[in-house]
Coordinates of C-alpha atoms in Angstrom, one line a residue:
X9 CA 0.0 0.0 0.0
X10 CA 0.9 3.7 -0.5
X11 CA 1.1 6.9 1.1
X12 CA -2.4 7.9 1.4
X13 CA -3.6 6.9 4.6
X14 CA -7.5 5.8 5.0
X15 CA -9.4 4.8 8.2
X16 CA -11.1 1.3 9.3
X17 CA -14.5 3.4 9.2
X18 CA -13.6 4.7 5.9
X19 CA -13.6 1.3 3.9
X20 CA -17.5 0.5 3.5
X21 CA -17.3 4.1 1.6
X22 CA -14.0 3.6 -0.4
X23 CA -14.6 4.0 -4.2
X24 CA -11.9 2.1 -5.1
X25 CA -12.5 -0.9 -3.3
X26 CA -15.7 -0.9 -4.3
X27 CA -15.0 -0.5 -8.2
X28 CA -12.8 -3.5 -7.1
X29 CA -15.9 -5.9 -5.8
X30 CA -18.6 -4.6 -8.3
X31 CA -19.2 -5.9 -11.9
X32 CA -17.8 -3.1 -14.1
X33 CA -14.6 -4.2 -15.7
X34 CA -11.5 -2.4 -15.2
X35 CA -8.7 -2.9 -18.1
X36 CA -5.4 -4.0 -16.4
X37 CA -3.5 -0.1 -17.9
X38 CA -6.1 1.3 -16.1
X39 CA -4.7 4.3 -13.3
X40 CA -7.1 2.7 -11.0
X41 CA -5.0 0.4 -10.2
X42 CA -2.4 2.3 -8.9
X43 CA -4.8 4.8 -7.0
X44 CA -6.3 1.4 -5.4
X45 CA -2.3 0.4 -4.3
X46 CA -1.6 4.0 -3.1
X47 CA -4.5 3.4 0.0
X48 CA -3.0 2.2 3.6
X49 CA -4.8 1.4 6.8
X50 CA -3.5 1.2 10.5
X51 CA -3.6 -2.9 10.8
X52 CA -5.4 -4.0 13.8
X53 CA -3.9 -4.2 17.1
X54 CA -7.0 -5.2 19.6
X55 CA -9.7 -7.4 19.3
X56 CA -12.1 -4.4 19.2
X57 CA -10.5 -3.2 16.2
X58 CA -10.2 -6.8 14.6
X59 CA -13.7 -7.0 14.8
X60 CA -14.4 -3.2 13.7
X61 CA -12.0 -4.4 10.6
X62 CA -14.6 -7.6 10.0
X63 CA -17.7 -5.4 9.8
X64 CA -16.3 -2.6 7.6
X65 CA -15.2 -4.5 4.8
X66 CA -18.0 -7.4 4.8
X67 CA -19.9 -6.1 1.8
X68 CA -16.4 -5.6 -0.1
X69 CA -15.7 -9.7 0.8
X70 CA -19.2 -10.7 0.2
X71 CA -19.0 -9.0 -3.4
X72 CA -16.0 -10.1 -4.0
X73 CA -16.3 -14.0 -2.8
X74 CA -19.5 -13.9 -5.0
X75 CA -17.3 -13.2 -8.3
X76 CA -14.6 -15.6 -7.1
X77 CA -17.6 -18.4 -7.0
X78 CA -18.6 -17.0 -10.7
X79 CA -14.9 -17.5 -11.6
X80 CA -14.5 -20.9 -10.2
X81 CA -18.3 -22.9 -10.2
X82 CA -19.6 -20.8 -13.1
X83 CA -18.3 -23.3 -15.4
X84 CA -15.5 -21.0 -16.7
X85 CA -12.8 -23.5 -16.4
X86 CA -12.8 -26.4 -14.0
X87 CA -14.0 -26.4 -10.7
X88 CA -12.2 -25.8 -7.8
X89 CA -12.1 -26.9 -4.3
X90 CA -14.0 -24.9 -1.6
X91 CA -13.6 -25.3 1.6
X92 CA -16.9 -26.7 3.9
X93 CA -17.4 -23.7 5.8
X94 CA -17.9 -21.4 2.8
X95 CA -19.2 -23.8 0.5
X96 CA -21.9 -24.9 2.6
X97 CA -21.9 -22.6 6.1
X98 CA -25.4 -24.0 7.2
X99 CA -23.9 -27.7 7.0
X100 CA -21.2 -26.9 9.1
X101 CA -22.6 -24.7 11.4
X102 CA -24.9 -27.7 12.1
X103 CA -22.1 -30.2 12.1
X104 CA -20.3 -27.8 14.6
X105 CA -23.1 -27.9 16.8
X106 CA -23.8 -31.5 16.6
X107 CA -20.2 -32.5 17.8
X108 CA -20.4 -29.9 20.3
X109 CA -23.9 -31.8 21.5
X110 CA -22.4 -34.9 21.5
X111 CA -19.3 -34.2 23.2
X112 CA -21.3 -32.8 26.7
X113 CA -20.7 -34.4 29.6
X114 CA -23.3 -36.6 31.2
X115 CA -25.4 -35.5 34.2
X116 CA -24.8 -37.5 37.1
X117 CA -28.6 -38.8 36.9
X118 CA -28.7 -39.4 32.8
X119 CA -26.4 -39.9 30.0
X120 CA -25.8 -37.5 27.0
X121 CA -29.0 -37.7 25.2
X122 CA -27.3 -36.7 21.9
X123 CA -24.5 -38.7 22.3
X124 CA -27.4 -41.6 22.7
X125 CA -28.9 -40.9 20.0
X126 CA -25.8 -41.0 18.0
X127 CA -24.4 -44.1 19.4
X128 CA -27.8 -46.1 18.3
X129 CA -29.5 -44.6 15.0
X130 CA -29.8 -47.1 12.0
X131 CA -30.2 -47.3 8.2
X132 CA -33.2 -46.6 7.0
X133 CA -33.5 -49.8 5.0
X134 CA -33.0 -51.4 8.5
X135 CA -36.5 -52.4 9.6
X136 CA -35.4 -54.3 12.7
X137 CA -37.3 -52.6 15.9
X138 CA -35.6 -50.2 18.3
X139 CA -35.1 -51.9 21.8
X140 CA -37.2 -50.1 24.2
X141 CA -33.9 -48.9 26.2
X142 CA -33.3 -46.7 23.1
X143 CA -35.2 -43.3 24.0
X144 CA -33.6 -41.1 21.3
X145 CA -33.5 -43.4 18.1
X146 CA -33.6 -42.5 14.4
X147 CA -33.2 -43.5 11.5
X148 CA -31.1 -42.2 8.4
X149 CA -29.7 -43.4 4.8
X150 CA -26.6 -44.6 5.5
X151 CA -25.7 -44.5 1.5
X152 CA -26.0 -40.8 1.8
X153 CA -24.1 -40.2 4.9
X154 CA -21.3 -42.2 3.6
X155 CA -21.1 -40.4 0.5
X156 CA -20.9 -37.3 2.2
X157 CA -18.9 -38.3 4.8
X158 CA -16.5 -39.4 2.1
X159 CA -16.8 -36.1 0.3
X160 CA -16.0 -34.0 3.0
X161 CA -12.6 -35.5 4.7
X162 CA -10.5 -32.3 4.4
X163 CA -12.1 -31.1 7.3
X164 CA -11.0 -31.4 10.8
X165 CA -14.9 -31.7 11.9
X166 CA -16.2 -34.4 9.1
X167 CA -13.1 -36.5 10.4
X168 CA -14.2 -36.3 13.9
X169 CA -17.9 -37.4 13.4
X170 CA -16.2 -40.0 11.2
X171 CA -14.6 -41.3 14.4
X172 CA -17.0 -40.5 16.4
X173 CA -19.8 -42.7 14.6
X174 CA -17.4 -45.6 13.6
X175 CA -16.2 -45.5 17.3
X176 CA -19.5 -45.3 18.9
X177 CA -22.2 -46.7 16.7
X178 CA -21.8 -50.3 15.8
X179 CA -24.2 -49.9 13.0
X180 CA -22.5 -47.4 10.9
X181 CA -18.9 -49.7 11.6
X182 CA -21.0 -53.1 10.8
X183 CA -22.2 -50.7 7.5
X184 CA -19.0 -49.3 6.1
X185 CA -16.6 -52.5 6.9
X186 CA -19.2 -54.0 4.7
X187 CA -18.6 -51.3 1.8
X188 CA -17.4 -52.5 -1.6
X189 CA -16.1 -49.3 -2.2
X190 CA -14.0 -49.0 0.9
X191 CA -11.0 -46.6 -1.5
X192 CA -13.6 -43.8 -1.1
X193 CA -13.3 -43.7 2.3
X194 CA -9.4 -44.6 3.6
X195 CA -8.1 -42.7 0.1
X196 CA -9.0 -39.1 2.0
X197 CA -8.2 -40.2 5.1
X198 CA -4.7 -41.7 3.7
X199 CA -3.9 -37.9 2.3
X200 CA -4.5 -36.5 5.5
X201 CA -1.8 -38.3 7.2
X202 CA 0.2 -38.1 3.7
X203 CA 0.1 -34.4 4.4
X204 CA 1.1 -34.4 7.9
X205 CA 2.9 -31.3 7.6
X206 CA 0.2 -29.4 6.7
X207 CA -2.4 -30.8 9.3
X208 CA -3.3 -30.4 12.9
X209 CA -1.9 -33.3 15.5
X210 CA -5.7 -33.8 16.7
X211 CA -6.9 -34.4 13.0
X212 CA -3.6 -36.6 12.4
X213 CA -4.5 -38.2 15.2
X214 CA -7.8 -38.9 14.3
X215 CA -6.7 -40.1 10.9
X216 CA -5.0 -42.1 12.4
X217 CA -7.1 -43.4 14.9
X218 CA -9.9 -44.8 12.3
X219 CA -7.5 -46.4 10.4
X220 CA -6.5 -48.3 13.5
X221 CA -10.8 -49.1 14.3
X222 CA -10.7 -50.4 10.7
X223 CA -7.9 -52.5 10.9
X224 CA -9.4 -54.6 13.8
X225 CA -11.7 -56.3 11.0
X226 CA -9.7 -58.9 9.4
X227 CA -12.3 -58.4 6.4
X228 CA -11.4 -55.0 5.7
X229 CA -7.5 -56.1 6.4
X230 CA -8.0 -59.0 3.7
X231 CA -10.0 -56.3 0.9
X232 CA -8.3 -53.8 0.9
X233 CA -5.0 -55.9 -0.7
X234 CA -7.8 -56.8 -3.6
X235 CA -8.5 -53.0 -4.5
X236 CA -6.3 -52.1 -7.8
X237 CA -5.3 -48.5 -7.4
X238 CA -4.3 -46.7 -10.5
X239 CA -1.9 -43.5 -10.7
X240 CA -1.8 -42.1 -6.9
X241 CA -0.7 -38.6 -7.7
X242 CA -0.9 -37.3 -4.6
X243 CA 1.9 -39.5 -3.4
X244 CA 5.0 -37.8 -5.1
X245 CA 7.9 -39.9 -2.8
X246 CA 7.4 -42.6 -5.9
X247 CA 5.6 -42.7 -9.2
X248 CA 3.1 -45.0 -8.5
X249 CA 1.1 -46.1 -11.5
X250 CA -0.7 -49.7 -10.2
X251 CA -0.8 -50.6 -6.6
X252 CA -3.3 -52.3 -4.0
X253 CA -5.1 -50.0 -1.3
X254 CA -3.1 -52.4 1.1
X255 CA 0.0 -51.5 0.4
X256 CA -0.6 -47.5 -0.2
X257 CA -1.7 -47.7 3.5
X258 CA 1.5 -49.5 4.4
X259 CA 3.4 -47.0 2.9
X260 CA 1.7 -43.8 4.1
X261 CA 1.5 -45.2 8.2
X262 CA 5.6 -45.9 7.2
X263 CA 5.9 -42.4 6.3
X264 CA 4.3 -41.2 9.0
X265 CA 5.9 -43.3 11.7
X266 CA 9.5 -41.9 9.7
X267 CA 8.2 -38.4 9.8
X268 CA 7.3 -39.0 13.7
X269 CA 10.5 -40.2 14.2
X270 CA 12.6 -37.1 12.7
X271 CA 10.1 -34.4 13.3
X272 CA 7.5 -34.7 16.3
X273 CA 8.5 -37.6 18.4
X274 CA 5.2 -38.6 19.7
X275 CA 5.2 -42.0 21.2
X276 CA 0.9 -41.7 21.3
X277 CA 1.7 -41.4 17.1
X278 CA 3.8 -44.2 16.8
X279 CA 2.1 -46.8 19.3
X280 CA -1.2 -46.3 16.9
X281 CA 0.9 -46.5 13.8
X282 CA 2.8 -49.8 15.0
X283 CA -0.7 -51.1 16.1
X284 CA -2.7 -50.4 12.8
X285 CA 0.4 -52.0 10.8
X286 CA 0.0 -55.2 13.4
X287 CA -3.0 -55.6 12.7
X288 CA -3.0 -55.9 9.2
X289 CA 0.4 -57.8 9.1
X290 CA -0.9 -61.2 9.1
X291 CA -3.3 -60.6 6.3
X292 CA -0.4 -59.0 3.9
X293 CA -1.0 -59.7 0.3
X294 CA 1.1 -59.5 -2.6
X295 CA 3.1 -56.8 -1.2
X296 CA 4.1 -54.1 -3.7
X297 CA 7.9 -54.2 -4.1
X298 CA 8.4 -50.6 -3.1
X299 CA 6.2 -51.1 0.3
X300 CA 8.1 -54.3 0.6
X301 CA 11.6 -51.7 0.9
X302 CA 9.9 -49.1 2.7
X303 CA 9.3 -52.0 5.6
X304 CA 12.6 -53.1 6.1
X305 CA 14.2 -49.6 5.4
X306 CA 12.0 -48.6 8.1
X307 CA 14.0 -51.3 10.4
X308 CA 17.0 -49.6 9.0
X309 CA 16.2 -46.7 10.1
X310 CA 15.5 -47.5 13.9
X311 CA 18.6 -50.2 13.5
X312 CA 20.7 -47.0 13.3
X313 CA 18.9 -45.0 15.9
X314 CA 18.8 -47.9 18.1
X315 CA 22.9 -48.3 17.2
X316 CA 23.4 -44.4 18.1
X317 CA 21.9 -44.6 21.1
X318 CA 23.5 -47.7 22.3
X319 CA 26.6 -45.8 21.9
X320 CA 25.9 -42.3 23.3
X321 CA 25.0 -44.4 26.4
X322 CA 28.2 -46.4 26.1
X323 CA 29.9 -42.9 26.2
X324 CA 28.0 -41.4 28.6
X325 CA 28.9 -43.9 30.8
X326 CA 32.8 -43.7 30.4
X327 CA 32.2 -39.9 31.3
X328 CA 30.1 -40.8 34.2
X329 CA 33.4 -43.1 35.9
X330 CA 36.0 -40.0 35.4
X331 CA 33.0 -36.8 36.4
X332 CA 30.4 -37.2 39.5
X333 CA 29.1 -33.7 38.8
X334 CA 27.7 -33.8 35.3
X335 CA 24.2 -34.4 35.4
X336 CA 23.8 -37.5 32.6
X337 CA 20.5 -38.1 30.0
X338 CA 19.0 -40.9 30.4
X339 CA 20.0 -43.1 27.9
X340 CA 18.4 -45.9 29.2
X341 CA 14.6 -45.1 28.8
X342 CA 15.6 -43.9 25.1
X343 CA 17.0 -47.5 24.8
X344 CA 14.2 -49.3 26.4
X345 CA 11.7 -47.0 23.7
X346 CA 13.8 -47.8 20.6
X347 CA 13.7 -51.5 21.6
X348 CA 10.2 -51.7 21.8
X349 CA 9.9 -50.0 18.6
X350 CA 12.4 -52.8 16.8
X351 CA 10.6 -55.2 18.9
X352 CA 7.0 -54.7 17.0
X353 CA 8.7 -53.8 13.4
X354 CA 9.9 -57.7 13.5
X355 CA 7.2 -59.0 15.5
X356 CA 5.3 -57.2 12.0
X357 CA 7.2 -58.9 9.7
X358 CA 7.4 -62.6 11.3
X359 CA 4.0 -62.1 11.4
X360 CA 3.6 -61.7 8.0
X361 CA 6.3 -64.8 7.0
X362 CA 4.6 -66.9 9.5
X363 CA 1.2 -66.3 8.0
X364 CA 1.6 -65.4 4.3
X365 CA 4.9 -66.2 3.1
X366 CA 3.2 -67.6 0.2
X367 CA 1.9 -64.5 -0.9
X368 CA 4.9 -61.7 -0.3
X369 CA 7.7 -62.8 -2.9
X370 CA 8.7 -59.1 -2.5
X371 CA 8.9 -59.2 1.1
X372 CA 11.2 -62.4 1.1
X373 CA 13.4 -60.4 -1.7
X374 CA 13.3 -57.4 0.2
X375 CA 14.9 -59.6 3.7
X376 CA 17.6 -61.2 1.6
X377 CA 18.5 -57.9 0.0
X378 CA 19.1 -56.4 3.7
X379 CA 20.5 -59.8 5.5
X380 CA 22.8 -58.0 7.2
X381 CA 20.9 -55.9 9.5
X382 CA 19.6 -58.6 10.9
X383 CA 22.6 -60.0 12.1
X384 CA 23.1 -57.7 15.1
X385 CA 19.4 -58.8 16.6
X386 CA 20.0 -62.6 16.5
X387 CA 21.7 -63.2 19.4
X388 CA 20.1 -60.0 21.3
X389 CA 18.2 -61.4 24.4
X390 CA 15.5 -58.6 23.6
X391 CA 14.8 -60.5 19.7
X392 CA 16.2 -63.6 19.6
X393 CA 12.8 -65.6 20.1
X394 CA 11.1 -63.4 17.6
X395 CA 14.2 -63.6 15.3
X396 CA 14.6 -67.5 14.9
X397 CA 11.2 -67.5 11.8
X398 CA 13.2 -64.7 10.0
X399 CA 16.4 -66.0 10.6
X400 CA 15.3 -69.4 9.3
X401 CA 13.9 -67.3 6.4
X402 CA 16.7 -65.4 5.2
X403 CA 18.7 -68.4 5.7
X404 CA 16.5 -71.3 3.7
X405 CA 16.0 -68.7 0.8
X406 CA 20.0 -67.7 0.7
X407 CA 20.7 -71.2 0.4
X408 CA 18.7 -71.6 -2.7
X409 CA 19.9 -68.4 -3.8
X410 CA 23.6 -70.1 -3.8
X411 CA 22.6 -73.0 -5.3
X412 CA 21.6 -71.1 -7.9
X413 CA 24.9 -69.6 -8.7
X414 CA 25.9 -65.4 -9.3
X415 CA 24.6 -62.4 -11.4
X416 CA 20.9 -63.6 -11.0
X417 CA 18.6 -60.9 -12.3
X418 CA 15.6 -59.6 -10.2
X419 CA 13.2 -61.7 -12.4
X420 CA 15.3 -65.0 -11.4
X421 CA 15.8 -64.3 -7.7
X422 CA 11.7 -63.7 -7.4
X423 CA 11.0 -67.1 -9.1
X424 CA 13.3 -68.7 -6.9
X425 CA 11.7 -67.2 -4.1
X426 CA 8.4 -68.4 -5.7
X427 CA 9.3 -71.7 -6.0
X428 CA 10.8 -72.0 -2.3
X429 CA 8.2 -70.7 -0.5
X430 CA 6.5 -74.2 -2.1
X431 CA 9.3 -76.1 -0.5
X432 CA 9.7 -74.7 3.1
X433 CA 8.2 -76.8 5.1
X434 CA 5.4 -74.4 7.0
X435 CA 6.5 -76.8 10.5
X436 CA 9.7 -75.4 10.8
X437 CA 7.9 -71.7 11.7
X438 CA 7.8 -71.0 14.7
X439 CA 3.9 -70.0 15.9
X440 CA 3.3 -66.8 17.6
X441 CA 0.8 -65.1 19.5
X442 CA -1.8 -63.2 16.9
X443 CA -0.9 -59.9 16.6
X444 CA -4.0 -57.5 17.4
X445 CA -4.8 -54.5 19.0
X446 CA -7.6 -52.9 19.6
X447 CA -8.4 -48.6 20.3
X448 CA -9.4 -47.2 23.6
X449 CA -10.6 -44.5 24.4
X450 CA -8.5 -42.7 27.2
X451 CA -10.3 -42.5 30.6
X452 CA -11.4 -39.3 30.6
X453 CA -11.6 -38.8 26.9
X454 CA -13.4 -35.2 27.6
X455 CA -10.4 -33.7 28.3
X456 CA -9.0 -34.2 24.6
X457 CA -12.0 -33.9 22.5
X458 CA -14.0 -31.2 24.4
X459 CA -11.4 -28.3 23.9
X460 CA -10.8 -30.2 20.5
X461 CA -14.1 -29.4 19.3
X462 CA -14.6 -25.4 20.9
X463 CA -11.4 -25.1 18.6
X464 CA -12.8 -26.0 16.0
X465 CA -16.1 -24.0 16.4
X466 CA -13.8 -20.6 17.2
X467 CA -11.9 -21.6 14.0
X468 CA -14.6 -23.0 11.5
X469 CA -17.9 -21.4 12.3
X470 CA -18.9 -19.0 9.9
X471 CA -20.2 -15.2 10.9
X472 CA -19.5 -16.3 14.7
X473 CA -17.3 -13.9 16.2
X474 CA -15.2 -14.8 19.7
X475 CA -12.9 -12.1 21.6
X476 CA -9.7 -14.5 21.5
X477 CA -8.9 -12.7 25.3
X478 CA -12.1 -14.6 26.8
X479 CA -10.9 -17.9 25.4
X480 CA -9.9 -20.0 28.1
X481 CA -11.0 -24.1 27.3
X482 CA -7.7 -24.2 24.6
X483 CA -4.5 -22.2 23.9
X484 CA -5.0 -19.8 20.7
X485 CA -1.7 -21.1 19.4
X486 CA -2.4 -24.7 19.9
X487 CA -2.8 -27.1 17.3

């Protein structure tokens, strides 16, 4: 902006921000311009003046987001996306209410009645009776609220009733794990943890959080591995022209649990990611080769953290015998947490070996390619029970691989892996507990989700104004 100085009050009357919002074209050589540029205003510095700011130039903004939705859903060129709140404000004023309803408290004499009610409505084409403990049932098309449900994942509030409903009501889970069309649904939700960086931890975390409730069916875990993906191009690691839902969900929890790792380092993040990946490990299916990679390259990765830390706390130690007065980290605990880590990542993929060897080629090629970071684990007292199927692995498939003499080509090592798998006798693996896990909710789950959603309402709600100094249930910087 210019010299020429101009008031808050001043802006419903300015004539050039109004030749700006109204229909009358202006040519781009026009001097207008340059007047328009030469206008400054004293930027805001209370809430007061915030919200005198607001009212002044709400006929400019409503003129001019009227155009922009000429521009963009008038059919000149193609359509682009709007957000929920300004595409649809009475929708999401309702949702915003509705989550606030259902996330009260309950009165020491009677439960929520909204959260009742949405813990036990059905599908319409459900004509099964009520049970008369039910005071608050409805009914509703569950095709519909799917659709839109799917629709509408770039939201942080159409990802929380998501959760909420496939959390709480049994009858929208039973519905959608019974979907044929299951991509609509884990595809958005896959690109909101793809795009951690640009999300919220409470909507990553709910992401994450239904992919875990969905990966306690061993249905869904066994579909999603028959769902051909074509061209991902929202996944830009890896050109990925032709691969199974199954193992684009392996490779986006991977990335997250990597990006946890580097960034974050949330141990709530990477217990859910371990757990989803557990779940689904015994019902791997034709493994794409690169999420085959990203699975042991993720055991790389916390083989060399685990290595680092072993030796900081080797050094530390040596320090500690020559200086009593220098307080020491705690290696230990860091130790004890990387473990547990390594522990699940092969617990993961003897699961997988144990239970469908038959079916991950890429997963066996993968192992032999990185042998030697096994080594270091065999003997460890922490791994060596859960290390004796893939040591017996690497070491029955080497063999053959010898046998079968040097400068094999990728195609040649796969079909000897092919043929072995026919040959290893399935009696000399050693069985395992099943690997499941299942979300719960934390005791006193109204401390996370009831700040969660007045965020979201002081954020989202459209034409709602709050004085950020009264705000007291959340921090104003928190996520």
């Amino acid at each position: 902006m210019g010299s020429n100085s101009s008031r808050i009050s001043d802006l419903p009357k300015n004539e050039y921000l109004k030749k700006l919002s109204g229909t009358e074209s202006v040519s781009e050589n026009d001097p207008f311009w340059n007047q328009l540029l030469s206008f400054s205003f004293p930027a805001p510095t209370s809430s007061t003046e915030l919200k005198l700011l607001e009212e002044a130039t709400i006929s400019v903004c409503k003129a001019l987001a009227g155009l922009w939705t000429v521009f963009t859903l008038g059919g000149v060129g193609s359509k682009a996306a709007v957000s929920p709140e300004l595409s649809s404000p009475l929708a999401n004023q309702s949702l915003l209410l509705l989550l606030v309803l259902a996330n009260l408290t309950d009165a020491p004499d009677a439960p929520n009645p909204y959260r009742q009610a949405i813990m036990s409505f059905k599908n319409t084409q459900d004509s099964s009776p009520f049970p008369s403990s039910i005071p608050h049932a409805f009914q509703i098309n569950f095709n519909s609220l799917y659709t839109a449900l799917c629709e509408q994942q770039t939201s942080d509030q159409a990802t929380l009733l998501l959760y909420t409903l496939l959390h709480q009501n049994s009858n929208v889970r039973t519905y959608m794990l019974a979907r044929t069309d299951m991509e609509n649904l884990v595809l958005p939700i896959l690109e909101i943890l793809y795009h951690v960086e640009e999300r919220n931890s409470h909507h990553v975390y709910m992401a994450l959080i239904i992919l875990l409730i969905l990966t306690e069916d061993d249905g869904f875990n066994r579909s999603i591995h028959e769902v051909i993906l074509k061209n991902i191009t929202w996944y830009s690691e890896r050109v990925l022209t032709e691969i199974s839902l199954g193992s684009l969900l392996i490779l986006v929890v991977i990335r997250t649990i990597q990006y946890n790792m580097t960034r974050t380092r949330d141990k709530y993040l990477h217990t859910n990611c371990l757990a989803a990946l557990a779940n689904m490990s015994a019902q791997f299916r034709s493994l794409h080769q690169y999420a085959a990679q990203r699975i042991i390259s993720l055991f790389s990765l916390l083989s060399k953290k685990h290595n680092k830390v072993l030796e900081q706390a080797t050094q530390s130690l040596r320090g500690s015998l020559s200086s009593n007065d220098v307080p020491l980290p705690d290696y230990a605990q860091d130790l004890n947490v990387i473990e547990e880590v390594i522990r699940m990542m092969l617990e993961i993929i003897n699961s997988c070996l144990t239970n469908s060897l038959h079916h991950n080629p890429n997963l066996v090629y993968a192992l032999l390619y990185k042998r030697d970071l096994f080594e270091q684990f065999r003997t460890h007292p922490s791994f060596q029970d859960i290390m004796q199927n893939i040591d017996l692995v690497i070491t029955f498939f080497s063999s053959r691989l010898l046998q079968a003499g040097a400068e094999l080509s990728v195609e040649r090592v796969l079909e000897i892996i092919k043929q072995g798998v026919v040959a290893l006798p399935k009696d000399r693996l050693k069985k395992f507990p099943e690997l499941k896990f299942k979300y719960v909710e934390e005791e006193q789950p109204e401390e996370f989700f009831i700040p969660y959603v007045w965020s979201l309402v002081y954020n989202s709600a459209v034409g709602l104004y709050w004085n950020p100094q009264d705000v007291q249930l959340f921090t104003m910087d928190s996520d």
